[in-house]
XYZ file of N, CA and C in Angstrom:
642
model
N 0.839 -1.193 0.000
C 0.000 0.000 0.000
C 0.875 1.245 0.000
N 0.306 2.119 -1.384
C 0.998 3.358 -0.997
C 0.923 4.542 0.149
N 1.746 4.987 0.744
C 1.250 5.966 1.382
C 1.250 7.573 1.106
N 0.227 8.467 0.526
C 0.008 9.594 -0.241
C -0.153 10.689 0.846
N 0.877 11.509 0.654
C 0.664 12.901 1.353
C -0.152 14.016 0.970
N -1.158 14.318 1.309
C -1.520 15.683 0.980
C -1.539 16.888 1.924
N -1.004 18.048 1.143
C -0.839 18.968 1.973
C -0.890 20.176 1.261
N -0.959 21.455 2.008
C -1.208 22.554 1.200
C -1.070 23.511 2.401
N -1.441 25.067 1.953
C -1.309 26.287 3.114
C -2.736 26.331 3.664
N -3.236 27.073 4.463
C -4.370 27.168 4.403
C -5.162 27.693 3.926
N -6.371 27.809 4.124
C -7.367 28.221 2.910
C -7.102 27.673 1.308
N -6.037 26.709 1.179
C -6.245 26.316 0.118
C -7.457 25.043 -0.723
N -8.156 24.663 0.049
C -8.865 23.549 -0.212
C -8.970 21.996 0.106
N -7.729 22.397 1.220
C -7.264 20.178 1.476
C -8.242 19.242 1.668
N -8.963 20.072 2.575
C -10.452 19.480 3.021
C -11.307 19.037 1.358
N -11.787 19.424 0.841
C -12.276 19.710 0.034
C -11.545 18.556 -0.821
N -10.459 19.037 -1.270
C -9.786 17.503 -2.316
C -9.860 16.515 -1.756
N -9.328 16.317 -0.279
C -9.762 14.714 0.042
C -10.893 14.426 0.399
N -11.989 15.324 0.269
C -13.281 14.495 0.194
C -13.445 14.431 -1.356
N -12.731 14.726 -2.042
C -13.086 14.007 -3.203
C -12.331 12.793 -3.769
N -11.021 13.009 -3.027
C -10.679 11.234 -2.691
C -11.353 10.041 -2.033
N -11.925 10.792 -1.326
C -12.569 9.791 -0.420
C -14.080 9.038 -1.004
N -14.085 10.202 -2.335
C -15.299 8.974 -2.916
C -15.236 8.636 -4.060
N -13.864 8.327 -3.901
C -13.386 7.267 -4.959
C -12.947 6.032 -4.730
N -12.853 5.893 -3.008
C -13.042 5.254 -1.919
C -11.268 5.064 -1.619
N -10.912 6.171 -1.672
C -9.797 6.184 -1.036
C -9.539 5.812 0.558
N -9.109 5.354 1.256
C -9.252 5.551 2.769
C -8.669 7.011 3.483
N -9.087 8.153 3.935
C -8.334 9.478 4.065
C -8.041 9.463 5.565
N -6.889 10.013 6.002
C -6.903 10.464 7.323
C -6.229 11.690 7.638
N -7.447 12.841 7.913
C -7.121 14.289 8.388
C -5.975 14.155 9.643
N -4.744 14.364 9.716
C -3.939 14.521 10.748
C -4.531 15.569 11.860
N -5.357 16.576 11.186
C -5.692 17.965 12.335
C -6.753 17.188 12.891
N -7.308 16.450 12.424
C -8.736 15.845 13.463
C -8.327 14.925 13.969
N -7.600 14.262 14.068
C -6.802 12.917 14.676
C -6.206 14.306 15.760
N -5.264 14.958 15.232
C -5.137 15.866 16.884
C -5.633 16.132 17.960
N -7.111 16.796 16.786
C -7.906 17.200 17.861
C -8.794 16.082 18.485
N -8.634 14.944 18.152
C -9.351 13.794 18.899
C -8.143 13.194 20.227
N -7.292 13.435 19.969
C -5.783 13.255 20.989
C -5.957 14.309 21.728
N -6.260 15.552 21.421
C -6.060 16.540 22.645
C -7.543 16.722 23.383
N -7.927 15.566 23.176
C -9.532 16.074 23.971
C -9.154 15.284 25.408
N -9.984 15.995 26.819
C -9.688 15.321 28.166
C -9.958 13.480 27.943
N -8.658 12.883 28.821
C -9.069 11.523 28.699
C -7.377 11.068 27.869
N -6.905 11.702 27.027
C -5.851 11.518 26.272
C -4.557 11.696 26.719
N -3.425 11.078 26.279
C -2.139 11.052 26.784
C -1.818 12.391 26.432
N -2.267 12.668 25.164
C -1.206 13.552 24.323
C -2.011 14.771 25.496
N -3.496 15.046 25.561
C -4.204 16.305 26.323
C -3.666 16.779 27.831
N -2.887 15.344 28.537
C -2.344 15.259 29.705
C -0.873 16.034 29.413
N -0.533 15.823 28.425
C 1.108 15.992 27.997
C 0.887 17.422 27.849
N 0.286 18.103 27.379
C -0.161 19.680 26.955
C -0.337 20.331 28.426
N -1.391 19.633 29.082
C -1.733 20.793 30.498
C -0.666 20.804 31.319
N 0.530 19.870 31.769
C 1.321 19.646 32.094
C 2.706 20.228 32.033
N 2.614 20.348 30.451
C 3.541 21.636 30.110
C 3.269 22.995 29.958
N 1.853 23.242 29.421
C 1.666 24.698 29.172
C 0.815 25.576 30.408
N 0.116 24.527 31.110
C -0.624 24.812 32.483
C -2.319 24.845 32.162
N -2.799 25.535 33.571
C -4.100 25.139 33.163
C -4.728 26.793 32.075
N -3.610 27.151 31.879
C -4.144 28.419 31.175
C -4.713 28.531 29.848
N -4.265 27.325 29.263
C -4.324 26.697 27.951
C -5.826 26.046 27.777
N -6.667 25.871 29.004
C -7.526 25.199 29.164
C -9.301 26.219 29.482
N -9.917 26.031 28.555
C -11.576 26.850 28.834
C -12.278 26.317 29.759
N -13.134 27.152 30.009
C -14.075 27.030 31.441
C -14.553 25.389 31.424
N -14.593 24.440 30.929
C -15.298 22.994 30.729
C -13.894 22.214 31.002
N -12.778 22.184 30.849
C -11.522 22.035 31.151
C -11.069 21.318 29.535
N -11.396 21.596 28.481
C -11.171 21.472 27.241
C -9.764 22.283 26.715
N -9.192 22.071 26.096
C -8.460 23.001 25.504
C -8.950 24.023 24.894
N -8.355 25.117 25.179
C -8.937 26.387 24.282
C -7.788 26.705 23.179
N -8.358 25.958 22.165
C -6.758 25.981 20.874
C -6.732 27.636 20.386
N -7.699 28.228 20.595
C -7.225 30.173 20.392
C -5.955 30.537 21.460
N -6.414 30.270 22.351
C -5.480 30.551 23.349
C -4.019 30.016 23.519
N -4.093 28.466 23.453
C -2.666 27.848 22.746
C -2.012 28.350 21.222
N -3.034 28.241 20.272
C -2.827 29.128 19.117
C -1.810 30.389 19.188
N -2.431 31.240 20.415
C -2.189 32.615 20.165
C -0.854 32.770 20.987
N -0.627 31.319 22.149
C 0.620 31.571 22.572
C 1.826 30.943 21.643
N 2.048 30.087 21.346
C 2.725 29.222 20.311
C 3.112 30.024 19.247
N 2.029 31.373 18.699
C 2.524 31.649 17.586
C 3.547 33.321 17.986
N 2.944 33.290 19.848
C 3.893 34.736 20.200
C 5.388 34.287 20.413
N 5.495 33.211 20.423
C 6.813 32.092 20.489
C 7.625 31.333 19.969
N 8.046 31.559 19.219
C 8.424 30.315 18.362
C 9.383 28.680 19.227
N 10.058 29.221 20.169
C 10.278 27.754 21.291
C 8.864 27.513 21.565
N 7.830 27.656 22.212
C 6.874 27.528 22.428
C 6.129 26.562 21.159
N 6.392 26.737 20.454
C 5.379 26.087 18.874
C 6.352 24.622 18.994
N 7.944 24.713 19.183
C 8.618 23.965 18.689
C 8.148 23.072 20.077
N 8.136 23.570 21.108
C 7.871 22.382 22.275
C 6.614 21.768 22.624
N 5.737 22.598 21.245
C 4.132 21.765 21.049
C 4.449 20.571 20.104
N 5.044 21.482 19.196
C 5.288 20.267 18.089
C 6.093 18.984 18.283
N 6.872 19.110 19.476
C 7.329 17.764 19.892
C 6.508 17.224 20.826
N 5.253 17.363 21.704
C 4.693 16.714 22.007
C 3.495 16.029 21.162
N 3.217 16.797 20.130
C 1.768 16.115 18.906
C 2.554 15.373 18.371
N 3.142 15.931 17.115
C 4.008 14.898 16.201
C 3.867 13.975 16.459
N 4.805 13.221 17.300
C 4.982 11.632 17.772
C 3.236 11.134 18.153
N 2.826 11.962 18.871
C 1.379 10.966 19.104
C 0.964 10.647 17.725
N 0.778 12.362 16.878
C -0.360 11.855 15.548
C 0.076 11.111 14.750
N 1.799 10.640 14.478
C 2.181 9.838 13.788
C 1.664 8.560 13.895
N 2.098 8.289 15.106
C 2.172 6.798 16.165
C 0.124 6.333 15.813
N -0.845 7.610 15.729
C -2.108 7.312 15.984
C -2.548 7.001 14.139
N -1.758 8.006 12.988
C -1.736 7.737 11.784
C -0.972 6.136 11.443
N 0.008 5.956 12.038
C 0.233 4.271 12.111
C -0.819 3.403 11.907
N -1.158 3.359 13.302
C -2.197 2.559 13.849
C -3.384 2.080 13.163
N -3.992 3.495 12.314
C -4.884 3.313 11.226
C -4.631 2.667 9.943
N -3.341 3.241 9.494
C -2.602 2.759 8.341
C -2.619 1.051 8.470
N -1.924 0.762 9.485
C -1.808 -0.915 9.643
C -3.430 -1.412 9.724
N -4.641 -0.863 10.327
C -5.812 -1.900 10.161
C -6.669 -1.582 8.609
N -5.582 -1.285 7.826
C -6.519 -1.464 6.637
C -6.115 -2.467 5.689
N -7.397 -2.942 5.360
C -7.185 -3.828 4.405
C -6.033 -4.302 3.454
N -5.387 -5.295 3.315
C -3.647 -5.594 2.323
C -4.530 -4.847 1.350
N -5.584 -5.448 0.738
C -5.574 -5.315 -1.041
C -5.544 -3.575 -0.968
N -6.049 -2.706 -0.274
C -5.957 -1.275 -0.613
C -4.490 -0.614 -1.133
N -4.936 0.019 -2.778
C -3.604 0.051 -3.213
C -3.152 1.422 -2.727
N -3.557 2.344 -2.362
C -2.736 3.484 -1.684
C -4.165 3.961 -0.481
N -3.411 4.754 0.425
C -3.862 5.858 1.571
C -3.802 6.771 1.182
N -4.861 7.923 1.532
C -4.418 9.451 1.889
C -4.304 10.006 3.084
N -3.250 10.710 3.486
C -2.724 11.382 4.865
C -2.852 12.694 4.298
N -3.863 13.349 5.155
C -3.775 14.941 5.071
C -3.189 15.722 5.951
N -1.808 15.844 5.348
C -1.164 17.004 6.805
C -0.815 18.460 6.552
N -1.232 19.681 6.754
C -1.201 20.909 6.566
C 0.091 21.333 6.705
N 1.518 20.890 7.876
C 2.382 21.401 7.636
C 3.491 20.265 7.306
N 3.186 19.593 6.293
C 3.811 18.207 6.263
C 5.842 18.431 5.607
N 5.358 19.716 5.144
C 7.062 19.582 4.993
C 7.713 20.145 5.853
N 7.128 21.314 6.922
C 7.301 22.106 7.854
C 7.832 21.308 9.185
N 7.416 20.281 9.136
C 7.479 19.054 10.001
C 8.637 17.828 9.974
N 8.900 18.220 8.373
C 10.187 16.967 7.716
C 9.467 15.990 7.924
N 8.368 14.956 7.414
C 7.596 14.474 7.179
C 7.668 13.823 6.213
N 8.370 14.749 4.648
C 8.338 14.273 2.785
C 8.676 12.599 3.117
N 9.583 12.133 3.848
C 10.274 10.599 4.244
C 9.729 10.023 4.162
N 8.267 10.475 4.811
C 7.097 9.195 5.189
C 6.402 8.876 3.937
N 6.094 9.547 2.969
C 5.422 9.164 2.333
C 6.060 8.932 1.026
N 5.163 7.657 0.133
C 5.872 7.471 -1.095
C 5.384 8.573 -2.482
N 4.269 9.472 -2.370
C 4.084 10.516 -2.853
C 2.992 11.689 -2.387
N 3.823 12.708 -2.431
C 3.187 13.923 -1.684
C 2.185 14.711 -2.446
N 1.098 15.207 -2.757
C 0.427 16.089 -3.520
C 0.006 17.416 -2.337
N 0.365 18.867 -3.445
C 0.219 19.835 -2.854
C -1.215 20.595 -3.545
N -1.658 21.094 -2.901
C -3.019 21.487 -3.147
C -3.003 23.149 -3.303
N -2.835 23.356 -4.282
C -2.001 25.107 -4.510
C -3.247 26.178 -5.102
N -3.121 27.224 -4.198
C -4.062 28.571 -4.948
C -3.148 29.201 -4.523
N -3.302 31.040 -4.567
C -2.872 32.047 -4.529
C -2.510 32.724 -3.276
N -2.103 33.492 -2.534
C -1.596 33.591 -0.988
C -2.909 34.374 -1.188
N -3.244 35.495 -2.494
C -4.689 36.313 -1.834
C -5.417 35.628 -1.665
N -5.888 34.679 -2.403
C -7.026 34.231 -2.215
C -7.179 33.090 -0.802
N -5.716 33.064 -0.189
C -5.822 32.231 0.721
C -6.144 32.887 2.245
N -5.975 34.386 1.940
C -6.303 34.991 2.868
C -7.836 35.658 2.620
N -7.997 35.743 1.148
C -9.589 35.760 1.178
C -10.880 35.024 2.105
N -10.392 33.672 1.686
C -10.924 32.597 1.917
C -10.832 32.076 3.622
N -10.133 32.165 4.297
C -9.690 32.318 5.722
C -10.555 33.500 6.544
N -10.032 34.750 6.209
C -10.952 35.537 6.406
C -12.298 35.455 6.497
N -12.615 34.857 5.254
C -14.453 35.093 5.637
C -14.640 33.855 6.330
N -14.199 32.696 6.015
C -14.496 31.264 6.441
C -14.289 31.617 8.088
N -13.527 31.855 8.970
C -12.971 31.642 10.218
C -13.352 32.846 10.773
N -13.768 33.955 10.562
C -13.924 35.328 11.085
C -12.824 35.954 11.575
N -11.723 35.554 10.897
C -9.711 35.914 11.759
C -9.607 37.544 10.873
N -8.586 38.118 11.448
C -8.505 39.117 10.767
C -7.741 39.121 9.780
N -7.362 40.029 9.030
C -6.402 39.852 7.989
C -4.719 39.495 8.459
N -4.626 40.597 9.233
C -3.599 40.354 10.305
C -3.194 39.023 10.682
N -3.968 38.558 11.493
C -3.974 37.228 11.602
C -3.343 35.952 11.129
N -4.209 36.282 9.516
C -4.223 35.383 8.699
C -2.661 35.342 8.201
N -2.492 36.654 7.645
C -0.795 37.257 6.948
C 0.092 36.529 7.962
N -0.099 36.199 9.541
C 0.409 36.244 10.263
C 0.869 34.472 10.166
N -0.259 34.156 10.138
C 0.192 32.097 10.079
C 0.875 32.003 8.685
N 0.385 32.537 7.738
C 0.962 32.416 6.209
C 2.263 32.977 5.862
N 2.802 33.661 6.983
C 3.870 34.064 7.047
C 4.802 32.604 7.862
N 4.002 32.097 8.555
C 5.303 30.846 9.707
C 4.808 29.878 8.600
N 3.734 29.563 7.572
C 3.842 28.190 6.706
C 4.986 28.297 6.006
N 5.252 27.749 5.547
C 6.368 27.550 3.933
C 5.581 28.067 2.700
N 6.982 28.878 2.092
C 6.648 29.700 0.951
C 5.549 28.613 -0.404
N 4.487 29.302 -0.459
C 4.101 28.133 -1.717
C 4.569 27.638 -2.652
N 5.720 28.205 -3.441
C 6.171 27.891 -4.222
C 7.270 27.123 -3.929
N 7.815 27.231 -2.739
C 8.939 25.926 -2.517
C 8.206 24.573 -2.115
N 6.907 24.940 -1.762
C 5.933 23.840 -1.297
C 5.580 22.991 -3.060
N 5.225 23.869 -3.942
C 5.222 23.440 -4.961
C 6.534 22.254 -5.503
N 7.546 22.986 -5.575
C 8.586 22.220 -6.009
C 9.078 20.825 -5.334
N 8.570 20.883 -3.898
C 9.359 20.139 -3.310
C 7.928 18.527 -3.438
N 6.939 18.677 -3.929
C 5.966 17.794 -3.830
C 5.936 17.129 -5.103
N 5.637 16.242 -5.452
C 5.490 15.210 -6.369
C 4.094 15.710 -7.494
N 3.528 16.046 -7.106
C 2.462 16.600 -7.989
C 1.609 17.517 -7.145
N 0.881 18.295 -7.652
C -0.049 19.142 -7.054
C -1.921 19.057 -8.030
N -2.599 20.154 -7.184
C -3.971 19.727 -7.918
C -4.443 21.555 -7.467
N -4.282 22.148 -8.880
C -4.653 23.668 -8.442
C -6.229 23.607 -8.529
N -6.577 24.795 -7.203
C -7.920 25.166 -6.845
C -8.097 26.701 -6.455
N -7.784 27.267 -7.724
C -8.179 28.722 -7.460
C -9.704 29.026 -7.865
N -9.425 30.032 -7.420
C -10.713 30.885 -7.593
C -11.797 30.862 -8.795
N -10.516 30.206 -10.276
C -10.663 29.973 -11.189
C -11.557 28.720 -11.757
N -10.827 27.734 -10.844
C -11.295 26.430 -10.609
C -12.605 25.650 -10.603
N -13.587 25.184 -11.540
C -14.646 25.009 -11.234
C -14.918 23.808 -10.635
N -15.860 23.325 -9.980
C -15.923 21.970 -9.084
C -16.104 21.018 -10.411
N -16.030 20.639 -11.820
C -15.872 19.725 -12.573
C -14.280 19.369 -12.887
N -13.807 20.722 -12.815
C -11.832 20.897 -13.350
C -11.728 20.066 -11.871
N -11.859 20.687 -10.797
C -11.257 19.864 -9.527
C -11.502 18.546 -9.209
N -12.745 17.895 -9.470
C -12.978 16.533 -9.640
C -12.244 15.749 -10.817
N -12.358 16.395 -11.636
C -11.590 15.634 -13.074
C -9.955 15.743 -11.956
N -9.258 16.854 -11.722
C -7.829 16.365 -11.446
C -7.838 15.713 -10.577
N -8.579 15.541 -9.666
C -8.058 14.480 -8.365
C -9.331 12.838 -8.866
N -9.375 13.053 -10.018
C -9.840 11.300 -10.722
C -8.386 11.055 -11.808
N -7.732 11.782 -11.993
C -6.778 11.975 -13.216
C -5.522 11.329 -12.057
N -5.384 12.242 -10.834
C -4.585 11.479 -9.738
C -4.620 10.006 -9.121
N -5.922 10.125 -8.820
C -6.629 8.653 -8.681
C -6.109 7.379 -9.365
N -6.266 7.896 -10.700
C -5.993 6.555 -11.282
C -4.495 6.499 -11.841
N -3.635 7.891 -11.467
C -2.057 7.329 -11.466
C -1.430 6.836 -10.298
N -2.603 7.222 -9.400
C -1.854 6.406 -7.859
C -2.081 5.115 -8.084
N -3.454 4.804 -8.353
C -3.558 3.084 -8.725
C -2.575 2.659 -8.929
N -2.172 2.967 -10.433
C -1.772 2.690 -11.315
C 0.220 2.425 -10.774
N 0.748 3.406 -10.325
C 1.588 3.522 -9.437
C 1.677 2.075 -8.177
N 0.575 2.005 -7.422
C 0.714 1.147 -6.565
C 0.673 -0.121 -7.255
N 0.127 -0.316 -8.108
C 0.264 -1.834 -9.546
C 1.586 -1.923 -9.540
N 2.137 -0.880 -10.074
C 3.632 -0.914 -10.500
C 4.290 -1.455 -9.331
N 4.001 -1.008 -8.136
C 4.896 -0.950 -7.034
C 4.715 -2.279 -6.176
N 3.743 -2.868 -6.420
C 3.568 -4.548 -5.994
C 3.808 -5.167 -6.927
N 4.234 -5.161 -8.277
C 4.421 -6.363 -8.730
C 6.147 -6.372 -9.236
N 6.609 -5.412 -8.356
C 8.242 -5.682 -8.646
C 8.363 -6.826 -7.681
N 9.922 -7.507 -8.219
C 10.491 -8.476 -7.804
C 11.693 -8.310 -7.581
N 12.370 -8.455 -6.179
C 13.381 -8.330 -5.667
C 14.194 -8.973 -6.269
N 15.404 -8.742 -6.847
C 16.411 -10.300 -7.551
C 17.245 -10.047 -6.478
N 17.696 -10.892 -6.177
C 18.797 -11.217 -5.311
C 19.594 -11.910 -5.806
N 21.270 -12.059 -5.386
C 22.246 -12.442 -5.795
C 21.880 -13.642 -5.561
N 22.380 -14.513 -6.649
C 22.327 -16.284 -6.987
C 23.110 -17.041 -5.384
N 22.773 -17.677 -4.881
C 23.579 -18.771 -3.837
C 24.870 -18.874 -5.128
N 25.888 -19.285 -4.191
C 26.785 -19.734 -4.732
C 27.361 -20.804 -3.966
């Protein structure tokens, strides 16, 4: 089974493309909702957070308040780096876990991770797709979607990775601008579809040769 990265900045559409993987019956797994199912009370990883950041991090119900972690992490940059070593390892270890109970015959996965090269991540997977629009329109789209300010927004899109090195460094991409109509975006991620197949064919029916006994 292959394992397929998708990733992109925000407001670019990730959500959106892998639900259109997903009914092609891809198997998908959002890394940010696997988080946020790890950082809910009850969890190792949610214990590992209050522990380090305190109960300040935490809203009146004793939930995490991710604005508030959000807003410290990003006044910090040690701070982000000593979050990111406590998630990472869980969501990997919890993206494992899923990966192994699926079916042998499934010829590839999708893993959706938002900062997947930001993370050094490219390793894990045998091909990455980046999901690319425009930085305006990514702050368009953020803006109205989330109610954040512009500020804000400039502000995370400034700590992602430049899009265009995000471009280069990924194996293929699937543009969704503004331009984009929902038939162009379904046609490219069925056009992907069937080179991942097609790819994972290739990739099970090699044969190891090994040197002859002598």
């Amino acid at each position: 089974m292959l394992r397929v990265g998708l990733t992109g900045g925000i407001g670019c559409g990730k959500s959106r493309v892998a639900g259109l993987f997903a009914s092609h019956g891809v198997p998908v797994f959002d890394a940010d909702t696997i988080n946020r199912e790890l950082q809910a009370p009850g969890h190792d990883l949610y214990a590992a957070i209050v522990d380090r950041f305190g109960p300040g991090v935490l809203d009146a119900r004793g939930h995490l308040d991710r604005g508030a972690l959000r807003s410290r992490i990003f006044a910090d940059p040690t701070e982000r780096q000593v979050l990111e070593a406590l998630v990472h390892p869980a969501v990997e270890q919890a993206i494992e876990e899923r990966l192994a109970a699926l079916p042998a015959d499934v010829p590839y996965a999708l893993i959706v991770v938002p900062l997947l090269f930001e993370a050094g991540w490219e390793t894990r997977f045998d091909h990455v797709i980046v999901v690319h629009c425009e930085p305006a329109e990514q702050l368009a789209r953020v803006t109205q979607r989330d109610g954040r300010s512009g500020a804000e927004v400039e502000a995370i899109l400034e700590a992602q990775m430049d899009p265009e090195e995000r471009r280069l460094r990924a194996d293929s991409e699937i543009h969704n601008t503004e331009q984009t109509t929902e038939g162009e975006l379904a046609n490219q991620v069925a056009e992907r579809d069937t080179a991942l197949r097609q790819l994972a064919a290739r990739s099970a029916s090699r044969v190891e040769i090994r040197p002859r006994d002598t």
